[in-house]
Structure formats: structure tokens, C-alpha cells
Tab-separated table of C-alpha atoms in Angstrom:
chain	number	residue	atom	x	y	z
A	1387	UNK	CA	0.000	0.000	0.000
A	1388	UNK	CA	3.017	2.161	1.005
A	1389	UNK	CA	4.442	2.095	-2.622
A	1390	UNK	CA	1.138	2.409	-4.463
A	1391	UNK	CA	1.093	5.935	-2.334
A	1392	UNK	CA	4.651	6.553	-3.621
A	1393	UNK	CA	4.066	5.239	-6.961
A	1394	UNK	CA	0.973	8.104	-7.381
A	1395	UNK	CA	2.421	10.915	-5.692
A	1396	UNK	CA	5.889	10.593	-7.604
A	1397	UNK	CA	3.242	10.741	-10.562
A	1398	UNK	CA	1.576	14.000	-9.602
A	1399	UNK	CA	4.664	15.113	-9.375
A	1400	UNK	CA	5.948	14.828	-12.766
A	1401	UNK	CA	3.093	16.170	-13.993
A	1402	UNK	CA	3.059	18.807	-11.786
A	1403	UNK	CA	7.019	19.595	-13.339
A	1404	UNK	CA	5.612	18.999	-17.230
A	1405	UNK	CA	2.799	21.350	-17.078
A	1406	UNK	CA	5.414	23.859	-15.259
A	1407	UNK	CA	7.403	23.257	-18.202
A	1408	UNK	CA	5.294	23.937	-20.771
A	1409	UNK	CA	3.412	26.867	-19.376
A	1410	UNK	CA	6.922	28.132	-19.011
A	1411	UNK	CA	7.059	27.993	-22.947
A	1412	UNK	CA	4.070	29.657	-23.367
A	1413	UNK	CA	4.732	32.813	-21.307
A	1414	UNK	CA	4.186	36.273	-22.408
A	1415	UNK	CA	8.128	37.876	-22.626
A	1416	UNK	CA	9.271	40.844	-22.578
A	1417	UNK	CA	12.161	42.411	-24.253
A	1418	UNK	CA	13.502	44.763	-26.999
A	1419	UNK	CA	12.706	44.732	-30.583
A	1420	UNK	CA	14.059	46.502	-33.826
A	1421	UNK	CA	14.057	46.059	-37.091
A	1422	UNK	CA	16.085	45.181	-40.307
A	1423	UNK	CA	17.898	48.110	-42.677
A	1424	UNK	CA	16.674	47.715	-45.997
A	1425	UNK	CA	20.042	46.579	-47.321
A	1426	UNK	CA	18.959	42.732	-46.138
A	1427	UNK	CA	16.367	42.994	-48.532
A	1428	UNK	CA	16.470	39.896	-50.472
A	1429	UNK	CA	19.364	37.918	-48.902
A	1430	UNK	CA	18.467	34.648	-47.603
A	1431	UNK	CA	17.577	34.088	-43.993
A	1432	UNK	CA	18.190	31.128	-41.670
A	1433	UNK	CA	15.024	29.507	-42.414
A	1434	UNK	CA	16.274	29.331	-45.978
A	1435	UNK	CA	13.619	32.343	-46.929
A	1436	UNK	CA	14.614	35.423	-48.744
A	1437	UNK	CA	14.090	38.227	-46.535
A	1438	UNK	CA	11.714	41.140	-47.745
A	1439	UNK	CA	10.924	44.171	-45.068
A	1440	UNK	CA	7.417	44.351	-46.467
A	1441	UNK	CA	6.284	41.167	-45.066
A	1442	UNK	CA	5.412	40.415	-41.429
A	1443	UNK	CA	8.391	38.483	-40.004
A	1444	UNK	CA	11.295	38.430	-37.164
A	1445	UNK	CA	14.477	36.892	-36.253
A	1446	UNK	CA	14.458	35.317	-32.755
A	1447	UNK	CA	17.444	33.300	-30.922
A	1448	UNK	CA	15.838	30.402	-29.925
A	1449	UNK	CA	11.889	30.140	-31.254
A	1450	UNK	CA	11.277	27.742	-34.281
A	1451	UNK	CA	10.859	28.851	-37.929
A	1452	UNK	CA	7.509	29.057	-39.078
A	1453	UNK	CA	6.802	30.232	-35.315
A	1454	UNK	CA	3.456	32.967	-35.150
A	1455	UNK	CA	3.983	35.386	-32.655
A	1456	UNK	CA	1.324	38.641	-31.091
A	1457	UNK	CA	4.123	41.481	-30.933
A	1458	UNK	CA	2.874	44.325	-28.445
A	1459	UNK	CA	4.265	47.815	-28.140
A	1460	UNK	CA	4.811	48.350	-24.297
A	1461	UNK	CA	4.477	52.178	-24.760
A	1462	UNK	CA	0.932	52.489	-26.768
A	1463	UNK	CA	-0.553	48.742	-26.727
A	1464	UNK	CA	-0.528	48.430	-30.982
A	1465	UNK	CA	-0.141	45.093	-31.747
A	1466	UNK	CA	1.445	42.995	-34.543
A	1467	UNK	CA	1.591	38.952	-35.601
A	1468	UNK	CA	4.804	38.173	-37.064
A	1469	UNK	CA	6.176	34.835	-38.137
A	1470	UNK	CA	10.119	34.029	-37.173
A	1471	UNK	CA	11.938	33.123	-40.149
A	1472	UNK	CA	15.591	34.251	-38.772
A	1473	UNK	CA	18.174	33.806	-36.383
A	1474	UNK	CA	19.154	36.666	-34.301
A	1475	UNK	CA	18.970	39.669	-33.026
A	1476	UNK	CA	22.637	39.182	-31.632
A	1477	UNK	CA	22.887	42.183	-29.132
A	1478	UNK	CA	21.952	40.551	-25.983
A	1479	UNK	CA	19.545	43.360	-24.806
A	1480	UNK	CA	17.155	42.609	-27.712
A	1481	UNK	CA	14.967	40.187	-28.295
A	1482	UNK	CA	13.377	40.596	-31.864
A	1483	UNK	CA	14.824	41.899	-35.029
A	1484	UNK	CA	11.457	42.510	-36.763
A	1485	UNK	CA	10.864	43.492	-40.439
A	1486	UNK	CA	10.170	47.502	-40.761
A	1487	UNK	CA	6.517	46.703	-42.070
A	1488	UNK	CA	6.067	45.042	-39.004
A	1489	UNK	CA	8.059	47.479	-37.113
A	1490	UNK	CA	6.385	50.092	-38.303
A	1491	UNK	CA	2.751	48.655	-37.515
A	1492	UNK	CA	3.306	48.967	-33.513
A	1493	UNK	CA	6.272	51.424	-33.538
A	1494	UNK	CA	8.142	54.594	-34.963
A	1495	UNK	CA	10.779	53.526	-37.354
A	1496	UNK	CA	12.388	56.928	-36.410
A	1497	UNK	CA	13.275	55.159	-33.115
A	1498	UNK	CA	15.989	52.186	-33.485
A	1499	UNK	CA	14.533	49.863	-30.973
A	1500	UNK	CA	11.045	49.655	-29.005
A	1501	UNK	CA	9.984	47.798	-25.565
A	1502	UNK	CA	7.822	44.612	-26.291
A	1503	UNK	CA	5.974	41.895	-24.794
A	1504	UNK	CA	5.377	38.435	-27.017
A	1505	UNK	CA	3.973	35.499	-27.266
A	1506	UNK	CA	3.457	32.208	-29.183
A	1507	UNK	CA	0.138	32.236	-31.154
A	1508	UNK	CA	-1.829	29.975	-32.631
């Protein structure tokens, strides 16, 4: 009887620590985003893509290509849903590199870089 109590309660456990996990994924972040120059226009991406600053896309470190994400301006709300097609941005303060259309949706592309919150959508 002793063990079937053990046995269940090192299962709650672990799925206590999986859900953890995942929600962990899931989280709303919050970070720094800018965008691309226009000279990257048409070079290939890590994804394999060929970049183009009109469409609705991002470079992030770590998410997966083909990744949606809801992109929200932490100084006036405006939203955006970009898909990550890239690798980067490589300044460690930043988060996103987004492309100016995108960029320009939430933000002011007079302004190199702008405080954001993401998350994975859907």
C-alpha cells in the first residue's frame, strides 16, 4: 500500500514539473525589438527564406521557424503577428529583429529599438 502511495504521488509530481514546463514555454516575454535596414532585402535568412521588409516576419534566438507570434508595443498597446523566419537579433539586450513593415505597424521607425511583450500564437 506504502508504494502504491509513492508510486501516485511521484506521478503527480511529474506532472506537476511537465505542465510547469510547458506553461513556461508559453509565457508572455518581454524584451527589446528593432528592425532590419533595408540593405537585407532579399538575402536569404536562416530559415532558408529570402528576406523582404514588407512582409510580417522576425528573427528570434531560440523560437522555431515558421513560429506565429502577437508582438505588443509596451508604450501604446498596438499590436502585430509576425512569423520568425531568422536567427538573431545578436545584441543581448534585444529580443526581436522585426521586419520595418512590421516594425512600423506597432512602432516609430524613427526610433531604433522599441519595448515589447510576445507570445506564441496559434
Amino acid at each position: 500500500m506504502k508504494r502504491f502511495i509513492l508510486v501516485i504521488i511521484m506521478m503527480i509530481s511529474t506532472l506537476g514539473v511537465y505542465s510547469f514546463k510547458m506553461n513556461a514555454i508559453d509565457a508572455k516575454k518581454t524584451s527589446y525589438a528593432s528592425y532590419y535596414h533595408d540593405k537585407f532585402n532579399g538575402r536569404k535568412t536562416a530559415s532558408g527564406e529570402i528576406f523582404d521588409n514588407a512582409k510580417f516576419t522576425a528573427a528570434n534566438r531560440t523560437l522555431p521557424f515558421g513560429t506565429n507570434i502577437k508582438v505588443t508595443n509596451l508604450n501604446n498597446g498596438k499590436e502585430v503577428i509576425v512569423k520568425i523566419n531568422d536567427r538573431g537579433p545578436y545584441h543581448s539586450a534585444r529580443a526581436l529583429d522585426m521586419s520595418k513593415a512590421a516594425f512600423d505597424e506597432i512602432g516609430d521607425i524613427n526610433r531604433g529599438t522599441i519595448p515589447v511583450e510576445y507570445e506564441i500564437v496559434d
